Structures are given as structure tokens and as C-alpha cells.
């Protein structure tokens, strides 16, 4: 758990100076670290994305666009393992890493969502992917607007053999 907190926005030193940035990152309490980072600005747009690198990448790109075009501070929460996968600083995003493994379901849900709860308290909008549905409940509990984003391509045609298989399995439904 504490290891994930150390991943919290490794680049905040650029804005606060190395001494100030080191102290919240060293604390084992993720909510204190996130609270310190979000207090640097007024309100933030919070992105919460869990899953593999391929699941997080589209959300990273969307967050970068929000940061650049909307001139908004964006906090991005994902697995600490993705900390080196993207250039968070160049994208203008504040990275918060959780101590959970992207390849496995979190044994303790607190490990995944404690930083999201803390960051949501200082956010005015939450965007989350379908692997981070807990963010919806956080938004409801705190009264923060939220949207689920699934930025993936939807197939334009049915898989080969779908019609035959569907007709055989559900003849009355297929006939209607």
C-alpha cells in the first residue's frame, strides 16, 4: 500500500520544489499525499483507470486532451506499474499510483480506491474506465459529476458465423 503512495505524482517537485514534494510522497497515507497535491490548484478533473497498459492508454490520451484543451489540472489514478509506461509530466497529468497489480484483481479494494476517494474530494469531475467502476460509487457518495468512458473501437460487423449460431440457439428471437 505505502509503495503505491510513493508513486503519487513523481513530478510535483517541478512545481513545489524537491523538499516539499518529498514529504507527502514519503507518508504511508495515500489520502494525505493526494490532498497535498490537489491543494496546489483549485479543482481538478480526476481520471481513474485500471487494467492493462492497453486499457489505460486510451484514458491517458483522453486525460491529456482534457488537460491541454480545457486548461484543467488533471489527476490520473492507475496502477503504480503504469508509472513508467507514459510520460505523465509531458502530458500535464498528475500521476497517482496504486499498489495493485494490473494483471490481478485487487485483494483489498481499499488499496485501489483509497487514493480515488481522497482525490475525488478535491475534484469537480470524474472520468473512469470500465475496470474502475468503484469510481462511480465514489462520485455518487461525494456528489461529484462522473462519466464512464470506454474509448475503444466497436466492431462494425458481426463475427463470422454469428447469424447461423444465433439462429440455431434462438430461432424464435431470430425470426422476429
CSV table of N, CA and C in Angstrom, one decimal:
chain,number,residue,atom,x,y,z
A,1,UNK,N,0.8,-1.2,0.0
A,1,UNK,CA,0.0,0.0,0.0
A,1,UNK,C,0.9,1.3,0.0
A,2,UNK,N,1.8,1.4,0.9
A,2,UNK,CA,2.6,2.6,1.0
A,2,UNK,C,3.5,2.7,-0.2
A,3,UNK,N,3.9,1.6,-0.9
A,3,UNK,CA,4.7,1.7,-2.1
A,3,UNK,C,3.9,2.4,-3.2
A,4,UNK,N,2.6,2.2,-3.3
A,4,UNK,CA,1.8,2.9,-4.3
A,4,UNK,C,1.7,4.4,-4.0
A,5,UNK,N,1.7,4.8,-2.7
A,5,UNK,CA,1.7,6.2,-2.4
A,5,UNK,C,2.9,6.9,-2.8
A,6,UNK,N,4.0,6.2,-2.8
A,6,UNK,CA,5.3,6.9,-3.2
A,6,UNK,C,5.3,7.2,-4.7
A,7,UNK,N,4.4,6.6,-5.5
A,7,UNK,CA,4.3,6.8,-6.9
A,7,UNK,C,3.5,8.1,-7.2
A,8,UNK,N,2.8,8.7,-6.2
A,8,UNK,CA,2.0,9.8,-6.4
A,8,UNK,C,2.8,10.9,-7.0
A,9,UNK,N,2.3,11.3,-8.2
A,9,UNK,CA,2.9,12.4,-9.0
A,9,UNK,C,4.4,12.6,-8.7
A,10,UNK,N,5.1,11.8,-9.3
A,10,UNK,CA,6.6,11.9,-9.1
A,10,UNK,C,7.2,13.2,-9.6
A,11,UNK,N,6.4,14.0,-10.4
A,11,UNK,CA,6.9,15.2,-11.0
A,11,UNK,C,6.4,16.5,-10.2
A,12,UNK,N,5.8,16.3,-9.1
A,12,UNK,CA,5.3,17.5,-8.4
A,12,UNK,C,6.5,18.4,-7.9
A,13,UNK,N,7.7,17.8,-7.9
A,13,UNK,CA,8.8,18.6,-7.5
A,13,UNK,C,9.0,19.8,-8.4
A,14,UNK,N,8.6,19.6,-9.6
A,14,UNK,CA,8.8,20.7,-10.6
A,14,UNK,C,8.0,22.0,-10.2
A,15,UNK,N,6.9,21.8,-9.5
A,15,UNK,CA,6.0,22.9,-9.1
A,15,UNK,C,6.3,23.3,-7.6
A,16,UNK,N,6.6,22.4,-6.8
A,16,UNK,CA,6.6,22.7,-5.4
A,16,UNK,C,8.0,22.7,-4.8
A,17,UNK,N,9.0,22.2,-5.6
A,17,UNK,CA,10.4,22.1,-5.1
A,17,UNK,C,10.6,20.8,-4.5
A,18,UNK,N,11.8,20.3,-4.6
A,18,UNK,CA,12.1,18.9,-4.1
A,18,UNK,C,11.9,18.7,-2.7
A,19,UNK,N,12.1,19.6,-1.8
A,19,UNK,CA,11.9,19.4,-0.4
A,19,UNK,C,10.4,19.2,-0.1
A,20,UNK,N,9.5,20.1,-0.6
A,20,UNK,CA,8.1,20.0,-0.3
A,20,UNK,C,7.5,18.7,-0.9
A,21,UNK,N,8.0,18.3,-2.2
A,21,UNK,CA,7.4,17.2,-2.8
A,21,UNK,C,7.8,15.9,-2.2
A,22,UNK,N,8.9,15.8,-1.5
A,22,UNK,CA,9.4,14.6,-0.9
A,22,UNK,C,8.5,14.2,0.3
A,23,UNK,N,8.1,15.2,1.1
A,23,UNK,CA,7.4,14.9,2.3
A,23,UNK,C,6.1,14.2,2.1
A,24,UNK,N,5.1,14.6,1.2
A,24,UNK,CA,3.9,13.8,1.1
A,24,UNK,C,4.1,12.5,0.5
A,25,UNK,N,5.1,12.3,-0.4
A,25,UNK,CA,5.3,11.1,-1.0
A,25,UNK,C,5.9,10.0,-0.1
A,26,UNK,N,6.5,10.4,1.0
A,26,UNK,CA,7.1,9.5,1.9
A,26,UNK,C,6.1,9.0,2.9
A,27,UNK,N,5.0,9.7,3.1
A,27,UNK,CA,3.9,9.3,4.0
A,27,UNK,C,3.2,8.0,3.6
A,28,UNK,N,2.9,7.1,4.5
A,28,UNK,CA,2.2,5.9,4.1
A,28,UNK,C,0.7,6.2,3.8
A,29,UNK,N,0.2,7.3,4.1
A,29,UNK,CA,-1.2,7.6,4.0
A,29,UNK,C,-1.4,8.2,2.6
A,30,UNK,N,-2.0,7.5,1.7
A,30,UNK,CA,-2.3,8.0,0.3
A,30,UNK,C,-3.2,9.2,0.3
A,31,UNK,N,-4.2,9.3,1.2
A,31,UNK,CA,-5.1,10.4,1.1
A,31,UNK,C,-4.4,11.7,1.5
A,32,UNK,N,-3.4,11.7,2.4
A,32,UNK,CA,-2.7,12.9,2.7
A,32,UNK,C,-1.8,13.3,1.5
A,33,UNK,N,-1.2,12.4,0.8
A,33,UNK,CA,-0.4,12.7,-0.3
A,33,UNK,C,-1.3,13.3,-1.4
A,34,UNK,N,-2.4,12.7,-1.7
A,34,UNK,CA,-3.3,13.2,-2.7
A,34,UNK,C,-3.8,14.6,-2.3
A,35,UNK,N,-4.2,14.7,-1.1
A,35,UNK,CA,-4.7,16.0,-0.6
A,35,UNK,C,-3.7,17.1,-0.8
A,36,UNK,N,-2.4,16.8,-0.5
A,36,UNK,CA,-1.4,17.8,-0.7
A,36,UNK,C,-1.2,18.2,-2.1
A,37,UNK,N,-1.3,17.3,-3.0
A,37,UNK,CA,-1.1,17.5,-4.4
A,37,UNK,C,-2.3,18.3,-5.0
A,38,UNK,N,-3.5,17.9,-4.6
A,38,UNK,CA,-4.7,18.6,-5.1
A,38,UNK,C,-4.9,20.0,-4.5
A,39,UNK,N,-4.3,20.2,-3.4
A,39,UNK,CA,-4.4,21.6,-2.8
A,39,UNK,C,-3.6,22.6,-3.6
A,40,UNK,N,-2.7,22.1,-4.5
A,40,UNK,CA,-1.9,23.0,-5.2
A,40,UNK,C,-2.7,23.8,-6.2
A,41,UNK,N,-3.9,23.3,-6.6
A,41,UNK,CA,-4.7,24.1,-7.5
A,41,UNK,C,-6.1,24.1,-6.9
A,42,UNK,N,-7.0,24.8,-7.7
A,42,UNK,CA,-8.4,24.8,-7.2
A,42,UNK,C,-9.1,23.5,-7.3
A,43,UNK,N,-9.7,23.2,-8.4
A,43,UNK,CA,-10.4,21.9,-8.5
A,43,UNK,C,-9.7,21.2,-9.7
A,44,UNK,N,-9.9,19.9,-9.7
A,44,UNK,CA,-9.3,19.1,-10.7
A,44,UNK,C,-10.3,18.1,-11.3
A,45,UNK,N,-9.9,17.7,-12.5
A,45,UNK,CA,-10.7,16.6,-13.2
A,45,UNK,C,-9.9,15.3,-12.8
A,46,UNK,N,-10.6,14.4,-12.3
A,46,UNK,CA,-10.0,13.1,-11.8
A,46,UNK,C,-10.3,12.0,-12.8
A,47,UNK,N,-9.2,11.4,-13.3
A,47,UNK,CA,-9.3,10.2,-14.1
A,47,UNK,C,-8.9,9.0,-13.3
A,48,UNK,N,-9.7,7.9,-13.3
A,48,UNK,CA,-9.4,6.7,-12.6
A,48,UNK,C,-9.5,5.6,-13.7
A,49,UNK,N,-8.4,4.9,-13.9
A,49,UNK,CA,-8.4,3.8,-14.9
A,49,UNK,C,-7.5,2.7,-14.4
A,50,UNK,N,-8.1,1.5,-14.4
A,50,UNK,CA,-7.4,0.3,-14.0
A,50,UNK,C,-7.4,-0.7,-15.2
A,51,UNK,N,-6.5,-1.6,-15.1
A,51,UNK,CA,-6.4,-2.6,-16.1
A,51,UNK,C,-5.0,-2.7,-16.7
A,52,UNK,N,-4.9,-3.3,-17.8
A,52,UNK,CA,-3.6,-3.4,-18.5
A,52,UNK,C,-3.2,-2.1,-19.1
A,53,UNK,N,-2.0,-2.0,-19.6
A,53,UNK,CA,-1.5,-0.8,-20.3
A,53,UNK,C,-2.4,-0.4,-21.5
A,54,UNK,N,-2.9,-1.5,-22.2
A,54,UNK,CA,-3.8,-1.2,-23.3
A,54,UNK,C,-5.2,-0.7,-22.8
A,55,UNK,N,-5.6,-1.0,-21.6
A,55,UNK,CA,-6.8,-0.4,-21.1
A,55,UNK,C,-6.6,1.0,-20.6
A,56,UNK,N,-5.4,1.3,-20.1
A,56,UNK,CA,-5.2,2.6,-19.5
A,56,UNK,C,-4.8,3.6,-20.6
A,57,UNK,N,-4.1,3.2,-21.7
A,57,UNK,CA,-3.6,4.1,-22.7
A,57,UNK,C,-4.7,5.0,-23.3
A,58,UNK,N,-5.9,4.5,-23.7
A,58,UNK,CA,-6.9,5.4,-24.2
A,58,UNK,C,-7.3,6.5,-23.2
A,59,UNK,N,-7.4,6.1,-22.0
A,59,UNK,CA,-7.8,7.1,-20.9
A,59,UNK,C,-6.7,8.1,-20.7
A,60,UNK,N,-5.4,7.7,-20.8
A,60,UNK,CA,-4.3,8.6,-20.7
A,60,UNK,C,-4.4,9.6,-21.8
A,61,UNK,N,-4.7,9.2,-23.0
A,61,UNK,CA,-4.8,10.1,-24.2
A,61,UNK,C,-6.0,11.1,-24.0
A,62,UNK,N,-7.1,10.6,-23.5
A,62,UNK,CA,-8.2,11.4,-23.2
A,62,UNK,C,-7.9,12.5,-22.1
A,63,UNK,N,-7.2,12.0,-21.1
A,63,UNK,CA,-6.9,12.9,-20.0
A,63,UNK,C,-5.9,14.0,-20.5
A,64,UNK,N,-5.0,13.6,-21.4
A,64,UNK,CA,-4.1,14.6,-21.9
A,64,UNK,C,-4.8,15.7,-22.7
A,65,UNK,N,-5.8,15.3,-23.5
A,65,UNK,CA,-6.6,16.2,-24.2
A,65,UNK,C,-7.4,17.2,-23.3
A,66,UNK,N,-7.9,16.6,-22.3
A,66,UNK,CA,-8.7,17.5,-21.3
A,66,UNK,C,-7.7,18.5,-20.7
A,67,UNK,N,-6.5,18.0,-20.3
A,67,UNK,CA,-5.5,18.9,-19.7
A,67,UNK,C,-5.1,20.0,-20.6
A,68,UNK,N,-4.9,19.7,-21.9
A,68,UNK,CA,-4.4,20.7,-22.8
A,68,UNK,C,-5.5,21.6,-23.3
A,69,UNK,N,-6.6,21.0,-23.7
A,69,UNK,CA,-7.6,21.9,-24.4
A,69,UNK,C,-8.5,22.6,-23.4
A,70,UNK,N,-8.7,22.0,-22.2
A,70,UNK,CA,-9.6,22.6,-21.2
A,70,UNK,C,-8.8,23.4,-20.2
A,71,UNK,N,-7.4,23.4,-20.3
A,71,UNK,CA,-6.5,24.0,-19.3
A,71,UNK,C,-6.9,23.7,-17.9
A,72,UNK,N,-7.1,22.4,-17.6
A,72,UNK,CA,-7.5,22.0,-16.3
A,72,UNK,C,-6.5,21.1,-15.7
A,73,UNK,N,-6.4,21.1,-14.4
A,73,UNK,CA,-5.5,20.3,-13.7
A,73,UNK,C,-6.1,18.9,-13.7
A,74,UNK,N,-5.4,17.9,-14.1
A,74,UNK,CA,-5.9,16.5,-14.2
A,74,UNK,C,-5.1,15.6,-13.3
A,75,UNK,N,-5.7,14.9,-12.4
A,75,UNK,CA,-5.1,13.9,-11.6
A,75,UNK,C,-5.5,12.5,-12.2
A,76,UNK,N,-4.5,11.7,-12.4
A,76,UNK,CA,-4.8,10.4,-13.0
A,76,UNK,C,-4.4,9.3,-12.0
A,77,UNK,N,-5.3,8.4,-11.7
A,77,UNK,CA,-5.1,7.3,-10.7
A,77,UNK,C,-5.1,6.0,-11.5
A,78,UNK,N,-4.0,5.2,-11.4
A,78,UNK,CA,-4.0,3.9,-12.0
A,78,UNK,C,-3.0,3.1,-11.2
A,79,UNK,N,-2.7,1.9,-11.7
A,79,UNK,CA,-1.7,1.0,-11.0
A,79,UNK,C,-0.3,1.7,-11.1
A,80,UNK,N,0.4,1.6,-10.0
A,80,UNK,CA,1.8,2.1,-9.9
A,80,UNK,C,2.7,1.5,-11.0
A,81,UNK,N,2.4,0.3,-11.4
A,81,UNK,CA,3.1,-0.3,-12.5
A,81,UNK,C,3.1,0.5,-13.8
A,82,UNK,N,2.1,1.3,-14.0
A,82,UNK,CA,2.0,2.1,-15.2
A,82,UNK,C,2.7,3.4,-15.1
A,83,UNK,N,3.4,3.6,-14.0
A,83,UNK,CA,4.1,4.9,-13.7
A,83,UNK,C,5.2,5.2,-14.7
A,84,UNK,N,5.8,4.2,-15.2
A,84,UNK,CA,6.8,4.4,-16.2
A,84,UNK,C,6.4,4.1,-17.7
A,85,UNK,N,5.1,3.7,-17.8
A,85,UNK,CA,4.5,3.4,-19.1
A,85,UNK,C,4.3,4.7,-20.0
A,86,UNK,N,4.0,5.8,-19.3
A,86,UNK,CA,3.6,7.0,-20.0
A,86,UNK,C,4.4,8.2,-19.5
A,87,UNK,N,4.5,9.2,-20.3
A,87,UNK,CA,5.2,10.5,-19.8
A,87,UNK,C,4.2,11.4,-19.2
A,88,UNK,N,3.9,11.2,-18.0
A,88,UNK,CA,2.8,11.9,-17.2
A,88,UNK,C,3.1,13.4,-17.2
A,89,UNK,N,4.3,13.8,-17.0
A,89,UNK,CA,4.7,15.2,-16.9
A,89,UNK,C,4.5,15.9,-18.2
A,90,UNK,N,5.0,15.3,-19.3
A,90,UNK,CA,4.8,15.9,-20.6
A,90,UNK,C,3.3,16.1,-21.0
A,91,UNK,N,2.5,15.1,-20.5
A,91,UNK,CA,1.1,15.2,-20.8
A,91,UNK,C,0.4,16.2,-19.9
A,92,UNK,N,1.1,16.7,-18.9
A,92,UNK,CA,0.4,17.7,-18.0
A,92,UNK,C,-0.5,17.0,-17.0
A,93,UNK,N,-0.2,15.7,-16.7
A,93,UNK,CA,-1.1,15.0,-15.7
A,93,UNK,C,-0.3,14.7,-14.4
A,94,UNK,N,-1.1,14.6,-13.4
A,94,UNK,CA,-0.5,14.3,-12.1
A,94,UNK,C,-0.8,12.8,-11.8
A,95,UNK,N,0.2,12.0,-11.7
A,95,UNK,CA,0.1,10.6,-11.6
A,95,UNK,C,0.0,10.2,-10.1
A,96,UNK,N,-1.0,9.3,-9.9
A,96,UNK,CA,-1.2,8.7,-8.6
A,96,UNK,C,-1.2,7.2,-8.8
A,97,UNK,N,-0.2,6.5,-8.3
A,97,UNK,CA,-0.1,5.0,-8.5
A,97,UNK,C,-0.7,4.3,-7.3
A,98,UNK,N,-1.5,3.3,-7.6
A,98,UNK,CA,-2.0,2.4,-6.5
A,98,UNK,C,-1.1,1.2,-6.4
A,99,UNK,N,-1.1,0.5,-5.3
A,99,UNK,CA,-0.2,-0.6,-5.1
A,99,UNK,C,-0.8,-1.9,-5.6
A,100,UNK,N,-1.7,-1.8,-6.5
A,100,UNK,CA,-2.4,-3.0,-7.0
A,100,UNK,C,-1.8,-3.5,-8.3
A,101,UNK,N,-1.9,-4.7,-8.6
A,101,UNK,CA,-1.3,-5.3,-9.8
A,101,UNK,C,-2.3,-5.3,-11.0
A,102,UNK,N,-1.9,-4.7,-12.1
A,102,UNK,CA,-2.9,-4.7,-13.3
A,102,UNK,C,-3.3,-6.0,-13.8
A,103,UNK,N,-2.5,-7.1,-13.5
A,103,UNK,CA,-2.8,-8.4,-14.0
A,103,UNK,C,-3.7,-9.2,-13.1
A,104,UNK,N,-4.0,-8.6,-11.9
A,104,UNK,CA,-4.8,-9.4,-10.9
A,104,UNK,C,-5.9,-8.5,-10.3
A,105,UNK,N,-6.9,-9.1,-9.9
A,105,UNK,CA,-7.9,-8.4,-9.1
A,105,UNK,C,-7.4,-8.0,-7.8
A,106,UNK,N,-7.7,-6.8,-7.3
A,106,UNK,CA,-7.2,-6.3,-6.0
A,106,UNK,C,-7.7,-7.1,-4.9
A,107,UNK,N,-6.8,-7.6,-4.0
A,107,UNK,CA,-7.2,-8.4,-2.9
A,107,UNK,C,-8.0,-7.5,-1.9
A,108,UNK,N,-7.5,-6.3,-1.7
A,108,UNK,CA,-8.1,-5.3,-0.8
A,108,UNK,C,-8.6,-4.1,-1.6
A,109,UNK,N,-9.8,-3.9,-1.8
A,109,UNK,CA,-10.4,-2.8,-2.6
A,109,UNK,C,-9.9,-1.5,-2.1
A,110,UNK,N,-9.6,-1.4,-0.8
A,110,UNK,CA,-9.1,-0.1,-0.3
A,110,UNK,C,-7.8,0.3,-0.9
A,111,UNK,N,-6.9,-0.7,-1.3
A,111,UNK,CA,-5.7,-0.4,-2.0
A,111,UNK,C,-5.9,0.3,-3.3
A,112,UNK,N,-7.0,0.0,-4.0
A,112,UNK,CA,-7.2,0.6,-5.2
A,112,UNK,C,-8.0,1.9,-5.1
A,113,UNK,N,-8.9,2.0,-4.2
A,113,UNK,CA,-9.8,3.2,-4.2
A,113,UNK,C,-9.5,4.2,-3.1
A,114,UNK,N,-8.7,4.0,-2.2
A,114,UNK,CA,-8.4,5.0,-1.2
A,114,UNK,C,-7.8,6.3,-1.8
A,115,UNK,N,-6.9,6.2,-2.8
A,115,UNK,CA,-6.4,7.4,-3.4
A,115,UNK,C,-7.5,8.1,-4.2
A,116,UNK,N,-8.4,7.3,-4.8
A,116,UNK,CA,-9.5,7.9,-5.6
A,116,UNK,C,-10.5,8.6,-4.7
A,117,UNK,N,-10.8,8.1,-3.6
A,117,UNK,CA,-11.7,8.8,-2.6
A,117,UNK,C,-11.1,10.1,-2.2
A,118,UNK,N,-9.8,10.1,-1.8
A,118,UNK,CA,-9.1,11.3,-1.4
A,118,UNK,C,-9.1,12.4,-2.5
A,119,UNK,N,-8.7,11.9,-3.7
A,119,UNK,CA,-8.6,12.9,-4.9
A,119,UNK,C,-10.0,13.4,-5.3
A,120,UNK,N,-11.0,12.5,-5.2
A,120,UNK,CA,-12.4,12.9,-5.6
A,120,UNK,C,-12.9,14.1,-4.7
A,121,UNK,N,-12.5,14.1,-3.4
A,121,UNK,CA,-12.9,15.2,-2.5
A,121,UNK,C,-12.4,16.6,-3.0
A,122,UNK,N,-11.4,16.6,-3.9
A,122,UNK,CA,-10.9,17.8,-4.4
A,122,UNK,C,-11.1,18.0,-5.9
A,123,UNK,N,-12.1,17.2,-6.4
A,123,UNK,CA,-12.3,17.2,-7.9
A,123,UNK,C,-13.7,17.7,-8.1
A,124,UNK,N,-13.9,18.2,-9.3
A,124,UNK,CA,-15.3,18.6,-9.7
A,124,UNK,C,-15.8,17.7,-10.8
A,125,UNK,N,-15.0,16.8,-11.3
A,125,UNK,CA,-15.5,15.8,-12.3
A,125,UNK,C,-14.6,14.6,-12.3
A,126,UNK,N,-15.2,13.4,-12.5
A,126,UNK,CA,-14.5,12.1,-12.5
A,126,UNK,C,-14.8,11.4,-13.8
A,127,UNK,N,-13.7,11.0,-14.4
A,127,UNK,CA,-13.8,10.1,-15.6
A,127,UNK,C,-13.2,8.8,-15.3
A,128,UNK,N,-13.9,7.7,-15.6
A,128,UNK,CA,-13.3,6.4,-15.2
A,128,UNK,C,-13.6,5.4,-16.3
A,129,UNK,N,-12.7,4.4,-16.4
A,129,UNK,CA,-12.9,3.3,-17.3
A,129,UNK,C,-13.7,2.2,-16.7
A,130,UNK,N,-14.1,1.2,-17.5
A,130,UNK,CA,-15.0,0.2,-17.0
A,130,UNK,C,-14.3,-0.8,-16.0
A,131,UNK,N,-13.0,-0.7,-15.8
A,131,UNK,CA,-12.3,-1.5,-14.8
A,131,UNK,C,-12.2,-0.8,-13.5
A,132,UNK,N,-12.8,0.4,-13.5
A,132,UNK,CA,-12.7,1.3,-12.3
A,132,UNK,C,-14.1,1.7,-11.9
A,133,UNK,N,-15.1,0.8,-11.9
A,133,UNK,CA,-16.5,1.1,-11.7
A,133,UNK,C,-16.7,1.6,-10.2
A,134,UNK,N,-15.8,1.4,-9.3
A,134,UNK,CA,-15.9,1.9,-8.0
A,134,UNK,C,-15.9,3.4,-7.9
A,135,UNK,N,-15.3,4.0,-9.0
A,135,UNK,CA,-15.3,5.5,-9.1
A,135,UNK,C,-16.7,6.0,-9.2
A,136,UNK,N,-17.6,5.3,-9.8
A,136,UNK,CA,-19.0,5.7,-9.9
A,136,UNK,C,-19.6,5.8,-8.5
A,137,UNK,N,-19.4,4.9,-7.7
A,137,UNK,CA,-19.9,4.9,-6.3
A,137,UNK,C,-19.3,6.1,-5.5
A,138,UNK,N,-18.0,6.3,-5.7
A,138,UNK,CA,-17.3,7.4,-5.1
A,138,UNK,C,-18.0,8.7,-5.5
A,139,UNK,N,-18.3,8.9,-6.8
A,139,UNK,CA,-18.9,10.1,-7.3
A,139,UNK,C,-20.3,10.3,-6.7
A,140,UNK,N,-21.0,9.2,-6.6
A,140,UNK,CA,-22.4,9.3,-6.0
A,140,UNK,C,-22.3,9.7,-4.5
A,141,UNK,N,-21.4,9.1,-3.8
A,141,UNK,CA,-21.3,9.4,-2.4
A,141,UNK,C,-20.9,10.8,-2.1
A,142,UNK,N,-20.0,11.4,-3.0
A,142,UNK,CA,-19.5,12.7,-2.7
A,142,UNK,C,-20.2,13.8,-3.5
A,143,UNK,N,-21.1,13.4,-4.4
A,143,UNK,CA,-21.9,14.4,-5.2
A,143,UNK,C,-21.0,15.0,-6.3
A,144,UNK,N,-20.1,14.2,-6.8
A,144,UNK,CA,-19.2,14.7,-7.9
A,144,UNK,C,-19.7,14.2,-9.2
A,145,UNK,N,-19.8,15.0,-10.2
A,145,UNK,CA,-20.3,14.6,-11.5
A,145,UNK,C,-19.3,13.5,-12.0
A,146,UNK,N,-19.8,12.5,-12.8
A,146,UNK,CA,-18.9,11.5,-13.3
A,146,UNK,C,-19.4,10.9,-14.6
A,147,UNK,N,-18.5,10.3,-15.3
A,147,UNK,CA,-18.9,9.7,-16.6
A,147,UNK,C,-17.9,8.5,-16.8
A,148,UNK,N,-18.5,7.4,-17.3
A,148,UNK,CA,-17.7,6.2,-17.6
A,148,UNK,C,-17.3,6.4,-19.1
A,149,UNK,N,-16.0,6.1,-19.4
A,149,UNK,CA,-15.5,6.3,-20.7
A,149,UNK,C,-15.0,4.9,-21.1
A,150,UNK,N,-15.4,4.5,-22.3
A,150,UNK,CA,-14.8,3.3,-22.9
A,150,UNK,C,-14.3,3.6,-24.3
A,151,UNK,N,-13.2,4.2,-24.3
A,151,UNK,CA,-12.7,4.7,-25.6
A,151,UNK,C,-12.1,3.5,-26.4
A,152,UNK,N,-12.9,2.7,-26.9
A,152,UNK,CA,-12.4,1.6,-27.8
A,152,UNK,C,-13.3,1.5,-29.0
A,153,UNK,N,-12.8,0.8,-30.0
A,153,UNK,CA,-13.5,0.7,-31.3
A,153,UNK,C,-14.5,-0.4,-31.1
A,154,UNK,N,-15.7,-0.1,-31.6
A,154,UNK,CA,-16.8,-1.1,-31.6
A,154,UNK,C,-16.8,-1.8,-33.0
A,155,UNK,N,-16.9,-3.1,-33.0
A,155,UNK,CA,-16.8,-3.8,-34.3
A,155,UNK,C,-18.0,-3.3,-35.2
A,156,UNK,N,-17.7,-3.2,-36.5
A,156,UNK,CA,-18.7,-2.8,-37.4
A,156,UNK,C,-19.5,-3.9,-38.1
A,157,UNK,N,-19.0,-5.1,-37.9
A,157,UNK,CA,-19.7,-6.3,-38.4
A,157,UNK,C,-19.7,-7.4,-37.4
A,158,UNK,N,-20.7,-8.3,-37.5
A,158,UNK,CA,-20.7,-9.4,-36.7
A,158,UNK,C,-19.6,-10.4,-37.0
A,159,UNK,N,-19.2,-11.2,-36.0
A,159,UNK,CA,-18.1,-12.2,-36.3
A,159,UNK,C,-18.7,-13.2,-37.3
A,160,UNK,N,-17.8,-13.8,-38.0
A,160,UNK,CA,-18.2,-14.9,-39.0
A,160,UNK,C,-19.0,-16.0,-38.2
A,161,UNK,N,-20.1,-16.4,-38.8
A,161,UNK,CA,-20.8,-17.5,-38.2
A,161,UNK,C,-21.8,-17.0,-37.1
A,162,UNK,N,-21.9,-15.7,-36.8
A,162,UNK,CA,-22.8,-15.3,-35.8
A,162,UNK,C,-24.2,-15.5,-36.1
A,163,UNK,N,-24.6,-15.2,-37.3
A,163,UNK,CA,-26.0,-15.3,-37.7
A,163,UNK,C,-26.5,-16.8,-37.6
A,164,UNK,N,-25.7,-17.7,-38.1
A,164,UNK,CA,-26.0,-19.1,-38.1
A,164,UNK,C,-26.1,-19.6,-36.7
A,165,UNK,N,-25.2,-19.3,-35.8
A,165,UNK,CA,-25.1,-19.7,-34.4
A,165,UNK,C,-26.3,-19.1,-33.7
A,166,UNK,N,-26.6,-17.8,-33.9
A,166,UNK,CA,-27.7,-17.1,-33.2
A,166,UNK,C,-29.0,-17.7,-33.6
A,167,UNK,N,-29.2,-18.0,-34.9
A,167,UNK,CA,-30.5,-18.5,-35.4
A,167,UNK,C,-30.7,-19.9,-34.8
A,168,UNK,N,-29.6,-20.7,-34.7
A,168,UNK,CA,-29.8,-22.1,-34.2
A,168,UNK,C,-30.1,-22.0,-32.7
A,169,UNK,N,-29.5,-21.1,-31.9
A,169,UNK,CA,-29.7,-21.0,-30.5
A,169,UNK,C,-31.0,-20.3,-30.1
A,170,UNK,N,-31.4,-19.4,-30.9
A,170,UNK,CA,-32.6,-18.6,-30.5
A,170,UNK,C,-33.5,-18.4,-31.8
A,171,UNK,N,-34.1,-19.5,-32.3
A,171,UNK,CA,-34.8,-19.4,-33.5
A,171,UNK,C,-36.0,-18.5,-33.5
A,172,UNK,N,-36.8,-18.4,-32.4
A,172,UNK,CA,-37.9,-17.5,-32.4
A,172,UNK,C,-37.5,-16.0,-32.3
A,173,UNK,N,-36.5,-15.8,-31.6
A,173,UNK,CA,-35.9,-14.4,-31.5
A,173,UNK,C,-35.3,-14.0,-32.8
A,174,UNK,N,-34.6,-14.9,-33.5
A,174,UNK,CA,-34.0,-14.6,-34.8
A,174,UNK,C,-35.1,-14.3,-35.8
A,175,UNK,N,-36.2,-15.1,-35.7
A,175,UNK,CA,-37.3,-14.9,-36.7
A,175,UNK,C,-38.0,-13.6,-36.5
A,176,UNK,N,-38.0,-13.1,-35.3
A,176,UNK,CA,-38.7,-11.8,-35.1
A,176,UNK,C,-37.8,-10.7,-35.6
